[in-house]
Coordinates of C-alpha atoms and ligand atoms in Angstrom, one line a residue:
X1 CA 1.4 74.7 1.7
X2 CA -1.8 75.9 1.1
X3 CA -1.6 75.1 -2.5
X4 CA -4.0 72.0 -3.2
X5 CA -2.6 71.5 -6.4
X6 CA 1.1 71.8 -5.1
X7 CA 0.1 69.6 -2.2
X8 CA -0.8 66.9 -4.8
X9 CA 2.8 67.2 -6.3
X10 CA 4.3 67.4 -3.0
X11 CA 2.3 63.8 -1.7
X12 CA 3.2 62.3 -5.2
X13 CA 7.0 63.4 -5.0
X14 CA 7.6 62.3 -1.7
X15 CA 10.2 59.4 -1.4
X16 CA 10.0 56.2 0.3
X17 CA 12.0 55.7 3.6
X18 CA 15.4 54.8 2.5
X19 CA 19.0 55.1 2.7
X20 CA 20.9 56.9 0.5
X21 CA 24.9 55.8 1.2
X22 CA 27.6 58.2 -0.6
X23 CA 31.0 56.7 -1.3
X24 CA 33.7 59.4 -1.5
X25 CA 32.0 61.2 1.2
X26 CA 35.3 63.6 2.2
X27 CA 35.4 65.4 -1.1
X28 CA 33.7 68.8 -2.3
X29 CA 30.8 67.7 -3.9
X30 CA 29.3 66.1 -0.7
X31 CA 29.3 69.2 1.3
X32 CA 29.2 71.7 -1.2
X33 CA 26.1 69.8 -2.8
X34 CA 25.1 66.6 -2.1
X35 CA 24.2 67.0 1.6
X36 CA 22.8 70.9 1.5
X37 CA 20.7 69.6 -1.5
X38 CA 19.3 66.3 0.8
X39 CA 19.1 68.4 3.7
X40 CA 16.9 71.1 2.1
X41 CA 14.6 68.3 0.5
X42 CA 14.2 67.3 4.1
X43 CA 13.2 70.6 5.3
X44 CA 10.6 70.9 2.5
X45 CA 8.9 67.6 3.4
X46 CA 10.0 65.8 0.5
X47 CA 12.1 63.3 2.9
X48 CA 10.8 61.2 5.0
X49 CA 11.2 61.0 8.7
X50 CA 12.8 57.0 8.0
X51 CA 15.5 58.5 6.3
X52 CA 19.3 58.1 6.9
X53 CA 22.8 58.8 4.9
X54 CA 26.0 57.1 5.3
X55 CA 29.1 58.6 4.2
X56 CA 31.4 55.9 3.0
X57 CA 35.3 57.1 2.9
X58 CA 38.8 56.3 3.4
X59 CA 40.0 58.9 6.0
X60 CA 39.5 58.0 10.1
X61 CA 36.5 59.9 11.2
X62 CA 34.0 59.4 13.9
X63 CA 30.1 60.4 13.1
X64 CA 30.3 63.7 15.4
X65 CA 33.2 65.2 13.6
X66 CA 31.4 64.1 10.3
X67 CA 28.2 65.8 11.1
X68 CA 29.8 69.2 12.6
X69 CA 32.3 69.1 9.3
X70 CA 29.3 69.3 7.3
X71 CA 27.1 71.6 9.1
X72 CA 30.1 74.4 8.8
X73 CA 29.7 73.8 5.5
X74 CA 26.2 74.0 5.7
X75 CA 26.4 77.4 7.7
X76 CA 29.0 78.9 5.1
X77 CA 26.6 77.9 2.4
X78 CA 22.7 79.5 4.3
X79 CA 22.6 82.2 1.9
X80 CA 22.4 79.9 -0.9
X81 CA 19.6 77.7 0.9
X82 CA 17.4 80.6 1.2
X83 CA 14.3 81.0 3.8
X84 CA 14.4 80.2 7.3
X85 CA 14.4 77.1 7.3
X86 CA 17.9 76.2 6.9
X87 CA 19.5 78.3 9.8
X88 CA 16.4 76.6 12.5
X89 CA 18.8 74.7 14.7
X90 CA 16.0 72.1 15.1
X91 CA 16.1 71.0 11.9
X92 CA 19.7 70.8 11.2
X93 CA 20.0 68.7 15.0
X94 CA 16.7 66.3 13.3
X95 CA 18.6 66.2 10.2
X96 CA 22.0 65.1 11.2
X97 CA 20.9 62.2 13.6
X98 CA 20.0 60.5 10.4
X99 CA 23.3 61.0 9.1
X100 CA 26.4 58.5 9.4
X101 CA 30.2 57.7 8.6
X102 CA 31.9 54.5 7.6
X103 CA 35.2 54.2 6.8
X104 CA 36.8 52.0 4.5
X105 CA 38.9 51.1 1.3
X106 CA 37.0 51.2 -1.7
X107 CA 39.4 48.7 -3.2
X108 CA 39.6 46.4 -0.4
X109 CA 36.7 43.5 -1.2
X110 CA 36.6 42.8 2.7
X111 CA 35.3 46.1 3.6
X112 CA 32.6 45.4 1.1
X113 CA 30.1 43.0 3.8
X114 CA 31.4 45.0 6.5
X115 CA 29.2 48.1 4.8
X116 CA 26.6 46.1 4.4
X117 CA 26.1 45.1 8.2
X118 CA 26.7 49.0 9.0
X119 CA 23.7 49.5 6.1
X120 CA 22.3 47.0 7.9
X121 CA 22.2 48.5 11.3
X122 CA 21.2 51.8 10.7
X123 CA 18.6 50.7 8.6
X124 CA 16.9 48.8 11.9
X125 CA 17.9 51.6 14.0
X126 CA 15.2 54.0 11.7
X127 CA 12.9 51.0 10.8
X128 CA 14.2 51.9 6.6
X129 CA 13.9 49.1 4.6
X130 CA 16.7 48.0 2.6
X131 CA 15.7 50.6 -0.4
X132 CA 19.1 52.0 -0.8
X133 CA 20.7 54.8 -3.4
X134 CA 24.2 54.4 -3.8
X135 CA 26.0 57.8 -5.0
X136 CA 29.6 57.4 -7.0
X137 CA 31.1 60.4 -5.9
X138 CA 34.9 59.1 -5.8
X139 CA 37.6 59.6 -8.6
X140 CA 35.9 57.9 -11.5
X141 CA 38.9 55.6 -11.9
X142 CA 37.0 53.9 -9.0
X143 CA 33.3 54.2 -10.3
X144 CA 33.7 50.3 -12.3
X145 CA 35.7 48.6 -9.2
X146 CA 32.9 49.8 -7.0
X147 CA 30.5 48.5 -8.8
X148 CA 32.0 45.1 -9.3
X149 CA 32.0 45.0 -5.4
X150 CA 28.6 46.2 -4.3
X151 CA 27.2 42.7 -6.3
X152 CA 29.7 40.6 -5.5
X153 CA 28.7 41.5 -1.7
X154 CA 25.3 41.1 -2.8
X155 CA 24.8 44.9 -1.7
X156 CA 23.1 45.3 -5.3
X157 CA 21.3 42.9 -7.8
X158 CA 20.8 43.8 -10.9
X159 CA 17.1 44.0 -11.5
X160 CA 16.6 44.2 -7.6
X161 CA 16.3 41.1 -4.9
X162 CA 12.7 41.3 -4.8
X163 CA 13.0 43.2 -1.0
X164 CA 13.5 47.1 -1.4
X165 CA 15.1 48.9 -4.0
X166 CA 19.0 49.5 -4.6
X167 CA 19.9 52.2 -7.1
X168 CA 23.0 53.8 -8.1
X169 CA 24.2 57.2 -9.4
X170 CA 27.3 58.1 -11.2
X171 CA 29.0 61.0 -11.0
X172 CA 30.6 62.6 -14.1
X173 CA 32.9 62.1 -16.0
X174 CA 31.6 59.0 -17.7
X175 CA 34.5 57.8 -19.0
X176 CA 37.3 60.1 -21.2
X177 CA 36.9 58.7 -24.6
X178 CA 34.6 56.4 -26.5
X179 CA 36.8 52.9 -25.2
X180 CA 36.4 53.7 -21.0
X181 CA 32.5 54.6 -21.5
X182 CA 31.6 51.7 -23.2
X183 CA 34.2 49.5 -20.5
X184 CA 31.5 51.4 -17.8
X185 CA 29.0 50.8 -19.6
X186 CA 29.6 47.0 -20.3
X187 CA 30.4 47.1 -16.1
X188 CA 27.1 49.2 -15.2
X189 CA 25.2 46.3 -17.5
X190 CA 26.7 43.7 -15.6
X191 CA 25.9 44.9 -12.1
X192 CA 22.2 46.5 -12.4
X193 CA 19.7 46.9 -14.7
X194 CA 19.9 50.1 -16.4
X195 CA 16.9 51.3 -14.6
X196 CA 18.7 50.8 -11.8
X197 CA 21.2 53.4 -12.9
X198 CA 21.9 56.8 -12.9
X199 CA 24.6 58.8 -15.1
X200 CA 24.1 62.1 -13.7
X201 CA 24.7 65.4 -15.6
X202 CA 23.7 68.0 -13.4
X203 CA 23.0 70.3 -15.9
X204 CA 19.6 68.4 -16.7
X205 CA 18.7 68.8 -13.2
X206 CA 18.6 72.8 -13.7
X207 CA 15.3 74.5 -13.6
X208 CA 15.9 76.6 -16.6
X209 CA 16.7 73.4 -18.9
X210 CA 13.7 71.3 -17.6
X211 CA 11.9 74.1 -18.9
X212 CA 12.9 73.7 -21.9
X213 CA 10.9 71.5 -22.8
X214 CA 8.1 72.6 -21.6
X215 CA 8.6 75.8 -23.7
X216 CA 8.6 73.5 -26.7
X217 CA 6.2 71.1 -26.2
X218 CA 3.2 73.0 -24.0
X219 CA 2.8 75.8 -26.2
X220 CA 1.9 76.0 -29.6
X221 CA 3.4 79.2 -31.2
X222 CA 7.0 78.1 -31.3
X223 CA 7.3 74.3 -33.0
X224 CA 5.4 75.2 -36.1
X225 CA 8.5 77.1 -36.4
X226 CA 11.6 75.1 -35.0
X227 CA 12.7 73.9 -37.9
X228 CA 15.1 74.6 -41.3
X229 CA 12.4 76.3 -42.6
X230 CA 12.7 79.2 -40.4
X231 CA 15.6 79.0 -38.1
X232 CA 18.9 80.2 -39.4
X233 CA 21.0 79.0 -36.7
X234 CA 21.8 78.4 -33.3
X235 CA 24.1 79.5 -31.2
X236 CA 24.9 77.3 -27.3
X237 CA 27.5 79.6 -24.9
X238 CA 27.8 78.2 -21.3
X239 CA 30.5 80.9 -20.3
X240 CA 32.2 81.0 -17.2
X241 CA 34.6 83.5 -15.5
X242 CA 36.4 80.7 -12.9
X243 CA 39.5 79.4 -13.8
X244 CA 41.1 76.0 -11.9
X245 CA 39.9 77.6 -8.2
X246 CA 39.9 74.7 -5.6
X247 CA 42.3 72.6 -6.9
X248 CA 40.4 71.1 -9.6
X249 CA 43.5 71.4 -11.9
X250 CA 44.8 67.8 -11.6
X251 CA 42.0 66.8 -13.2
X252 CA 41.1 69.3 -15.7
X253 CA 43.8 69.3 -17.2
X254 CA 43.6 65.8 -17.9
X255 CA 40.3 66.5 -19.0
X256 CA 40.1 69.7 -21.1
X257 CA 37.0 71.9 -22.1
X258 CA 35.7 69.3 -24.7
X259 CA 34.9 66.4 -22.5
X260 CA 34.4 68.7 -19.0
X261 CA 31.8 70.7 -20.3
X262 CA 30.9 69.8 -24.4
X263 CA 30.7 65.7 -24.0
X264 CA 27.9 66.3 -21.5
X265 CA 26.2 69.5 -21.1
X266 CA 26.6 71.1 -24.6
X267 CA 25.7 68.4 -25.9
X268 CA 22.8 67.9 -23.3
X269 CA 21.2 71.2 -24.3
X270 CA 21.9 70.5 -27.9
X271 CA 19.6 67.5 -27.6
X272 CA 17.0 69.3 -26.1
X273 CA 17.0 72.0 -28.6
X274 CA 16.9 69.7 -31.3
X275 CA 15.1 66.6 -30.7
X276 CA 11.3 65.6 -32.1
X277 CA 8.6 66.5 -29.1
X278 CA 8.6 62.7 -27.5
X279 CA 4.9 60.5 -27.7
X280 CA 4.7 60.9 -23.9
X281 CA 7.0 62.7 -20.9
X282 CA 8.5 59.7 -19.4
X283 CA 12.4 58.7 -19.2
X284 CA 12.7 56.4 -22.3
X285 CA 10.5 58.1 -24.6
X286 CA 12.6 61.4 -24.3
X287 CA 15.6 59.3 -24.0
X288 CA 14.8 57.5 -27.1
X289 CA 14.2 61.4 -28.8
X290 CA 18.0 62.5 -27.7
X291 CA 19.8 59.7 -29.0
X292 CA 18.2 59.8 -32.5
X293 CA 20.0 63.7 -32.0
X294 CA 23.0 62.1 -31.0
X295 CA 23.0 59.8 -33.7
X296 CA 22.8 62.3 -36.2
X297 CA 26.2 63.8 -35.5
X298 CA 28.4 61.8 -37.7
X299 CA 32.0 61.3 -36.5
X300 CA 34.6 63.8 -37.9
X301 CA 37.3 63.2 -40.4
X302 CA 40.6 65.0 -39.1
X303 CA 40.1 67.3 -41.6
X304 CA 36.1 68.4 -40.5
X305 CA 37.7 68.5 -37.2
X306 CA 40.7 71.2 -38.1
X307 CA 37.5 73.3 -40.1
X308 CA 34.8 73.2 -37.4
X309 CA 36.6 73.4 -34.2
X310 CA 38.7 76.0 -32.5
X311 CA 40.7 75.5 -29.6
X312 CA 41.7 77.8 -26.8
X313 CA 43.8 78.1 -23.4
X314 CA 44.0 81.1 -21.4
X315 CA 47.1 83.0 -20.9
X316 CA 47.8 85.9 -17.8
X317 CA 45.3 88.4 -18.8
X318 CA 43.3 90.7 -16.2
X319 CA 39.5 90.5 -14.9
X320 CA 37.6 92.9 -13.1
X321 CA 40.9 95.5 -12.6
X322 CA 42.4 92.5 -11.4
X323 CA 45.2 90.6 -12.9
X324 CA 44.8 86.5 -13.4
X325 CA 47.2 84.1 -14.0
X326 CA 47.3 82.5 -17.2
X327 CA 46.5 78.4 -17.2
X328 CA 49.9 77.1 -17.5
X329 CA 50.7 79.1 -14.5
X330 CA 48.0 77.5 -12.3
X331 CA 49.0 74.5 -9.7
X332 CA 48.6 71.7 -10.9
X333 CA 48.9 72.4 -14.4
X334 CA 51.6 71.3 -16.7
X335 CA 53.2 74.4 -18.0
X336 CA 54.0 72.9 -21.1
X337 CA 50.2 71.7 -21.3
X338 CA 48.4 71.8 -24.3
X339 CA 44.6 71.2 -22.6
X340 CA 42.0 73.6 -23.8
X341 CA 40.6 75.6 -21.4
X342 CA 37.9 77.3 -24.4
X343 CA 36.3 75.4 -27.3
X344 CA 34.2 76.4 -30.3
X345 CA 32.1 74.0 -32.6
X346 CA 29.9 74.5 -35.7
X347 CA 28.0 71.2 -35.6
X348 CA 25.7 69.7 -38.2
X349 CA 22.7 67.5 -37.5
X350 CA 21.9 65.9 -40.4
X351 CA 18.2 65.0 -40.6
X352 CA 15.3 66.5 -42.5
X353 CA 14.0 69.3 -39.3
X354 CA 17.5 70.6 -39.2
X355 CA 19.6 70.1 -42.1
X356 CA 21.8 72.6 -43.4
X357 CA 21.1 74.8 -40.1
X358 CA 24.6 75.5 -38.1
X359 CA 24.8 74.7 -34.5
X360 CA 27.3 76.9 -32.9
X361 CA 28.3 75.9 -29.7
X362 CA 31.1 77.6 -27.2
X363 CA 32.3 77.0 -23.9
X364 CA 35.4 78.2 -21.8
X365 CA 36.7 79.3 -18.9
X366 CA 38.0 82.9 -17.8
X367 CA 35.9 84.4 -20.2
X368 CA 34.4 88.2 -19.0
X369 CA 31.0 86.8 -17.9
X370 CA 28.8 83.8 -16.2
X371 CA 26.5 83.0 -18.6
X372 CA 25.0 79.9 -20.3
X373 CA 22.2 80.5 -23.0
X374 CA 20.7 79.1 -26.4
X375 CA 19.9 81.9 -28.5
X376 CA 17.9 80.6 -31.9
X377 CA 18.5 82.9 -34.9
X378 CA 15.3 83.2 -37.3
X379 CA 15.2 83.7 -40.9
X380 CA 15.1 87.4 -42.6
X381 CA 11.8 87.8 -44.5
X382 CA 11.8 86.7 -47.7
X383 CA 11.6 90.2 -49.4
X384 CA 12.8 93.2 -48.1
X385 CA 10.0 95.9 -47.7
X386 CA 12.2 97.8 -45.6
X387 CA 15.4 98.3 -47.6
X388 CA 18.4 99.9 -46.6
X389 CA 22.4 100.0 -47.2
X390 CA 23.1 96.6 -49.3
X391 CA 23.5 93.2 -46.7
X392 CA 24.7 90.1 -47.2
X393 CA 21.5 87.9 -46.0
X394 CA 21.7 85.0 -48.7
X395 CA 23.4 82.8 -45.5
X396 CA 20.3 83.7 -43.2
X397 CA 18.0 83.2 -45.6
X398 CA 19.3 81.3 -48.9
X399 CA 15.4 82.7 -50.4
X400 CA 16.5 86.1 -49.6
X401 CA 16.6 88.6 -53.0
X402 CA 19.6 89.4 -51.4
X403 CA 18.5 93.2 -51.9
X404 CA 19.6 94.1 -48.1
X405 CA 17.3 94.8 -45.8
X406 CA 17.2 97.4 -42.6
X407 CA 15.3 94.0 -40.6
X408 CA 17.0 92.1 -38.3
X409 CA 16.5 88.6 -37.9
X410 CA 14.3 87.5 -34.8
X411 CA 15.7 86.6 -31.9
X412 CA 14.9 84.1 -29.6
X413 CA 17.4 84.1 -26.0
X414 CA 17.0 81.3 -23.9
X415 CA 19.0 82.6 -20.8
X416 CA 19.5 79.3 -18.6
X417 CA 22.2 81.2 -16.2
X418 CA 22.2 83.3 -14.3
X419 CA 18.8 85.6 -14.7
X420 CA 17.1 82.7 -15.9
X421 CA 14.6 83.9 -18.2
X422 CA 13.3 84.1 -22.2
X423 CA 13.6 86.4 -24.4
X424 CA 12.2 87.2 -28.2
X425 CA 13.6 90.0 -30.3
X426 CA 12.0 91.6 -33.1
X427 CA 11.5 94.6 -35.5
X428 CA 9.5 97.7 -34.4
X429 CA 9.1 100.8 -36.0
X430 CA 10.7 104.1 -33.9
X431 CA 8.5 106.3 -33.4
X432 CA 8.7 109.5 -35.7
X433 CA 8.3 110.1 -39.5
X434 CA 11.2 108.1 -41.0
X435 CA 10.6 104.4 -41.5
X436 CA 13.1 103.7 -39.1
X437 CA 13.5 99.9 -37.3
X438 CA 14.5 99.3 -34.2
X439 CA 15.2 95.8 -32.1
X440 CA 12.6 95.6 -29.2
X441 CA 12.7 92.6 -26.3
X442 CA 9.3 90.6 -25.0
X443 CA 11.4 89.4 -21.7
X444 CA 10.4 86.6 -19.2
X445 CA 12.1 86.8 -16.0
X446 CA 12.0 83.9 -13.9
X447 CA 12.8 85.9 -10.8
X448 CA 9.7 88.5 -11.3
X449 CA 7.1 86.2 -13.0
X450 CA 7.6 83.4 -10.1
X451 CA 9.1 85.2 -7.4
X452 CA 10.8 82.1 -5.3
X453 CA 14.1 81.2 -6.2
X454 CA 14.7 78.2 -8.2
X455 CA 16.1 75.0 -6.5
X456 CA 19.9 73.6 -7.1
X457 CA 20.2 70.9 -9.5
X458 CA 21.6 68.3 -7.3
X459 CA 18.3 69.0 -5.1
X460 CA 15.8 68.0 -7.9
X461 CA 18.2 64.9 -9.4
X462 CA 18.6 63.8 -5.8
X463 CA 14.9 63.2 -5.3
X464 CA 14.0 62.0 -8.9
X465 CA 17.1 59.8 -8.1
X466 CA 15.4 58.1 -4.6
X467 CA 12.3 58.4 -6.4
X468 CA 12.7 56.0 -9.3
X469 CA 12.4 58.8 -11.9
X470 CA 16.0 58.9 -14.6
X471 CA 14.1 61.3 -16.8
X472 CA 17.0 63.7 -16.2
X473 CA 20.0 60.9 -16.5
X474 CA 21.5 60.2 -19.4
X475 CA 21.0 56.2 -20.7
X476 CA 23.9 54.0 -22.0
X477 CA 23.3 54.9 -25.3
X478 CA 22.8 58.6 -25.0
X479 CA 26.6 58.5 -23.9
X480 CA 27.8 56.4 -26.2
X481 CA 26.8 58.4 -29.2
X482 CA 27.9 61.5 -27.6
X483 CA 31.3 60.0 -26.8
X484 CA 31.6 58.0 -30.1
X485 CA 31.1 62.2 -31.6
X486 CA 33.5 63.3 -29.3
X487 CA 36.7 61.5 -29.6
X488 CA 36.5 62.1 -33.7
X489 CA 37.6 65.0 -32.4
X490 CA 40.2 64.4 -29.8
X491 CA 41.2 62.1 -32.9
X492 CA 41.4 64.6 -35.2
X493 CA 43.3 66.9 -32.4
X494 CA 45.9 64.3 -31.9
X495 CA 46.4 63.7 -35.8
X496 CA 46.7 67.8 -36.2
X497 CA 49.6 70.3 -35.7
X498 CA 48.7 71.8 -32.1
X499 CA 47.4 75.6 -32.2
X500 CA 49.7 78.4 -31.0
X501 CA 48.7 78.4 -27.1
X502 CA 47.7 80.2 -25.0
X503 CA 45.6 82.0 -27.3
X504 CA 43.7 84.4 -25.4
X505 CA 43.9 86.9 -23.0
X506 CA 42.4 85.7 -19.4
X507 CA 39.2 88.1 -19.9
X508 CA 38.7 88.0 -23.5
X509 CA 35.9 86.1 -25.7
X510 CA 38.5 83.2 -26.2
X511 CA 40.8 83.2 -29.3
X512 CA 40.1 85.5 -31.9
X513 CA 40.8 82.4 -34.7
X514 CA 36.5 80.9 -33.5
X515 CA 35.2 83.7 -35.7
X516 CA 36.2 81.8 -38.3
X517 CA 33.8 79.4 -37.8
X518 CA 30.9 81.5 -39.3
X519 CA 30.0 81.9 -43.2
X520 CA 29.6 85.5 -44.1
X521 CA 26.0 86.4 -43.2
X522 CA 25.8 84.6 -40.3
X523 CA 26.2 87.1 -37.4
X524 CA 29.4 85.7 -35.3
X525 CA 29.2 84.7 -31.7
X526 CA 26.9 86.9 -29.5
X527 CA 28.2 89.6 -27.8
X528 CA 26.5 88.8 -24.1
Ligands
BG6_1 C1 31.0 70.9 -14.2 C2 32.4 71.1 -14.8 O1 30.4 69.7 -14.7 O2 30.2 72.0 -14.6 C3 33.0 72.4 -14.3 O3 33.2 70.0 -14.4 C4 32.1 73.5 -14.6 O4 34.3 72.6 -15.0 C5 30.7 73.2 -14.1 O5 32.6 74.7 -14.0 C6 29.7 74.3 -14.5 O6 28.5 74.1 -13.9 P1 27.6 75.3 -13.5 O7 26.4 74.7 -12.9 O8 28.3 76.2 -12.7 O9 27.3 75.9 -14.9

C-alpha cells in the first residue's frame, strides 16, 4: 500500500497472533464464509504469520482432506474474492498449513481437555499464544452446552486468566423467543464477561450499514433534519428472490421470516436509523444509543399485532419465465405449515425525535428482486406554491393546507444491496413554459465513487472479532429488548385466527392484504 494514511489503519488493525478454533466446522457457513473471509484477511496482511484455525467437528476427517475440502470451496468461490491474490497458489499452500481438524462430540465433556491439548499443540508448533476466538457455528441448540464446557475445561474464564485472550462468537439465531435468549444470555453471563462475547449479526458487518452512520453523524446537512419535524416516514425492505435453496428448510420453517430476518437485521437497521448520534464511536456508547431504540418499541397487545402486521407465505408462482414451487412444496417443509415466509410491520417508536412517524418495515422471500434499502420519506412543504389536481397530503404533512400540491415529497434512498449507494430525490422544474415538476436523483454509487469492491461482512466482523472490537455485535440487552418486541408478536399470532396461506404468488410483492398497513396519504410500499 502506498497509502500512508491507509498504512496507519492497516498497522492499527492488524491482529495479534492467535488461534481462532470454529466448532461446527463441516457445515456451510465455514466454507462458504468463515474461511474465504479469514483467508482473504490473510492475504491482505491483516493476519499475522503466527496464526492458525482449528476446525472442531463430529465427522472422521484427517487435516489433508479438511484443507483440500475447503480450498474447492475456496476455488468455486475466486470470483467473489476478487484480485489476484486469491487464485496465487502460494498463498492458499501458506494459508492452509495454519489450518487444522479435530474431531469430537460437542456433548461429550471428555472431548472437552482433549481440545485443549490439541489448542495446545498447535499453538507451540506456530509460537501463538493462548489468545484464542472461539466461533459457535453449530445448531444453536448446542451454543449454551458449549459454552458450559469450554469453562468447565478451563478453555475460557470469564474475564480472561490473566495469559492471552479467549473470546467467543455466536452465531445467529440467538435464541427463538424472549425465554431461550435470556436462558443464553443468563449462560453467556456465567461463562465470559460480556466483552468477551460476540452475538454476531452479519448484517452490521456490511459496508453499506457501517456507513450509515457515518452518513449521519460526519455530515452536517442531514440531522438537523432526521426527525418528526420533517420526516414523514420510513420505509426498511431487505427483499430477496431465494426461496429454501440448500436445505435450509428444516430450520426455517421452524424459524419463519419474523425471527430469521426482522428479530435481528430489521430491527438492526432500524436502530441505526433511529437512534441519537452516540458521545463517542466506541462499542458501548452506540450500544447504549440502540437499546434506548429498542426500548422504545412497546410490546404488542394481540390486537396491535392483528392491525400492524401482515403475514405472508409463498405459493407456486413463476420467476424469471421460470416456474417455482410454492413453500409448502419445498423439502423439508411441512405442507400443512403455517411459517411466514414474507412479513410487513408499521412500527412506532415512541419518543420525542420520532413520535407519530411510521416505520414501515418488509421482508420476504421469493419476492421479484434482491434488494435491501431504507428509503426516508420527507415532509410536503407547508403551502403549496405549485398547485395541481386536489391530494390527500394531510398524512405527509398534518401542517399541510391540504390544497394539493404537484410536489412530491423528498426522497432519501439508502440502497444497502446490491448497488450500494445513496440517493436524494427532489422537485425540479422541466424545462419549457409550463410550470411543470418533475422528480430528479443526486446518486452516490459506491462502485464509481470508490472503485474497489466492498469486503464481505464476515471479513470485517472476523477481524473486529480477533481484534477486541464488538462495535458491530449486538450486547445482551440489545437482544433482549428486541426479542421481548418480538414474541408480542408471535404472541399475538398464536392468540389470532391464522391468515388464508399461501398468500402470494412466488414472484409477487408478497400478499396484497400489507397495503393495508398505510393511512391514506402515505404512499404504500416502494415499488423497487
Ligand atoms: C440470514 C438469514 O441471516 O440472512 C437468511 O438466515 C437470509 O434467511 C440472509 O437469506 C440474508 O443475508 P444477505 O446478506 O444475503 O442479505
Amino acid at each position: 500500500m502506498n497509502n500512508p494514511l491507509a498504512e496507519g489503519f492497516l498497522t492499527e488493525r492488524k491482529a495479534e497472533p492467535c488461534t481462532v478454533i470454529i466448532f461446527g466446522a463441516s457445515g456451510d457457513l465455514t466454507s462458504r464464509k468463515l474461511i474465504p473471509a479469514l483467508y482473504k484477511l490473510y492475504c491482505e496482511g491483516f493476519l499475522p504469520q503466527r496464526f492458525s484455525v482449528l476446525g472442531v467437528a463430529r465427522r472422521k476427517k484427517t487435516d489433508a482432506v479438511f484443507r483440500e475440502e475447503l480450498r474447492e470451496a475456496i476455488v468455486a468461490r475466486k470470483d467473489k474474492l476478487g484480485g489476484q491474490k486469491a487464485d496465487a497458489p502460494d498463498d492458499w499452500d501458506n494459508f492452509a498449513r495454519r489450518i487444522f481438524y479435530h474431531r469430537m462430540s460437542f456433548d461429550e465433556t471428555f472431548a472437552y481437555p482433549a481440545l485443549g491439548t490439541r489448542i495446545g499443540s498447535i499453538e507451540s508448533e506456530f509460537g501463538i499464544p493462548p489468545n484464542r476466538l472461539f466461533y459457535l457455528a453449530t445448531r444453536p441448540s448446542q451454543f449454551g452446552a458449549i459454552l458450559e464446557e469450554l469453562k468447565a475445561a478451563h478453555l475460557v474464564w470469564p474475564g480472561g486468566n490473566g495469559q492471552g485472550w479467549q473470546r467467543v462468537v455466536i452465531e445467529k439465531p440467538f435464541g427463538r423467543d424472549l425465554d431461550s435468549a435470556r436462558k443464553l444470555n443468563a449462560t453467556v453471563a456465567a461463562t465470559l464477561a460480556e466483552d468477551q462475547a460476540y452475538r454476531i449479526d452479519h448484517y452490521l458487518g456490511k459496508e453499506t450499514v457501517q456507513n450509515l452512520m457515518t452518513f449521519r453523524f460526519a455530515n452536517t446537512i442531514f440531522e438537523p433534519l432526521w426527525n418528526r419535524e420533517h420526516i414523514a416516514s420510513v420505509q426498511i425492505t431487505a427483499a430477496e428472490t431465494v426461496g429454501m435453496e440448500g436445505g435450509r428448510a428444516g430450520y426455517y420453517d421452524g424459524a419463519g421470516a419474523l425471527r430469521d430476518m426482522v428479530q435481528n437485521h430489521l430491527l438492526q437497521l432500524l436502530c441505526l436509523v433511529a437512534m441519537e448520534p452516540p458521545s463517542r464511536f466506541e462499542a458501548n456508547a452506540i450500544r447504549n444509543e440502540k437499546v434506548k431504540v429498542l426500548r422504545t418499541l412497546k410490546p404488542l397487545t394481540p390486537s396491535e399485532v392483528a392491525a400492524m402486521t401482515v403475514r405472508g407465505q409463498y405459493d407456486t408462482g413463476s420467476m424469471l419465465g421460470n416456474s417455482i414451487a410454492g413453500y409448502r412444496e419445498e423439502d423439508g417443509v411441512d405442507p400443512k405449515s403455517i411459517t411466514e415466509t414474507y412479513v410487513a410491520l408499521r412500527l412506532k417508536i415512541e419518543n420525542w425525535r420520532w413520535a407519530g412517524v411510521p416505520f414501515m418495515l418488509r421482508t420476504g422471500k421469493r419476492l421479484p428482486k434482491r434488494a435491501t434499502e431504507i428509503a426516508i420519506r420527507f415532509r410536503l412543504p407547508p403551502i403549496g406554491l405549485f398547485r395541481g389536481p386536489e391530494r390527500d397530503t394531510q398524512a405527509t404533512n398534518p401542517g399541510s393546507t391540504g390544497q394539493g400540491e404537484w410536489a412530491q415529497p423528498n426522497l432519501l434512498v439508502l440502497r444497502l444491496q446490491p448497488d450500494e449507494g445513496i440517493s436524494l430525490t427532489f422537485d425540479a422544474k422541466a424545462p419549457g413554459m409550463e410550470m411543470d415538476l418533475q422528480m430528479v436523483k443526486m446518486d452516490f454509487r459506491y462502485g464509481s465513487s470508490f472503485g474497489m469492491p466492498s469486503p464481505e461482512a464476515y471479513e470485517r466482523l472476523l477481524l473486529d472479532a480477533i481484534i477486541g472490537d464488538s462495535t458491530l455485535f449486538t450486547r445482551a440487552d440489545e437482544v433482549d429488548a428486541a426479542w421481548e418486541f418480538i414474541t408480542s408478536i408471535h404472541e399475538g399470532w398464536a392468540a389470532l385466527p391464522p391468515p388464508e396461506l399461501p398468500n402470494y404468488a412466488a414472484g409477487e410483492w408478497g400478499p396484497a392484504e400489507s397495503d393495508r398497513l398505510f393511512r391514506p396519504g402515505e404512499g404504500g410500499w416502494r415499488r423497487l
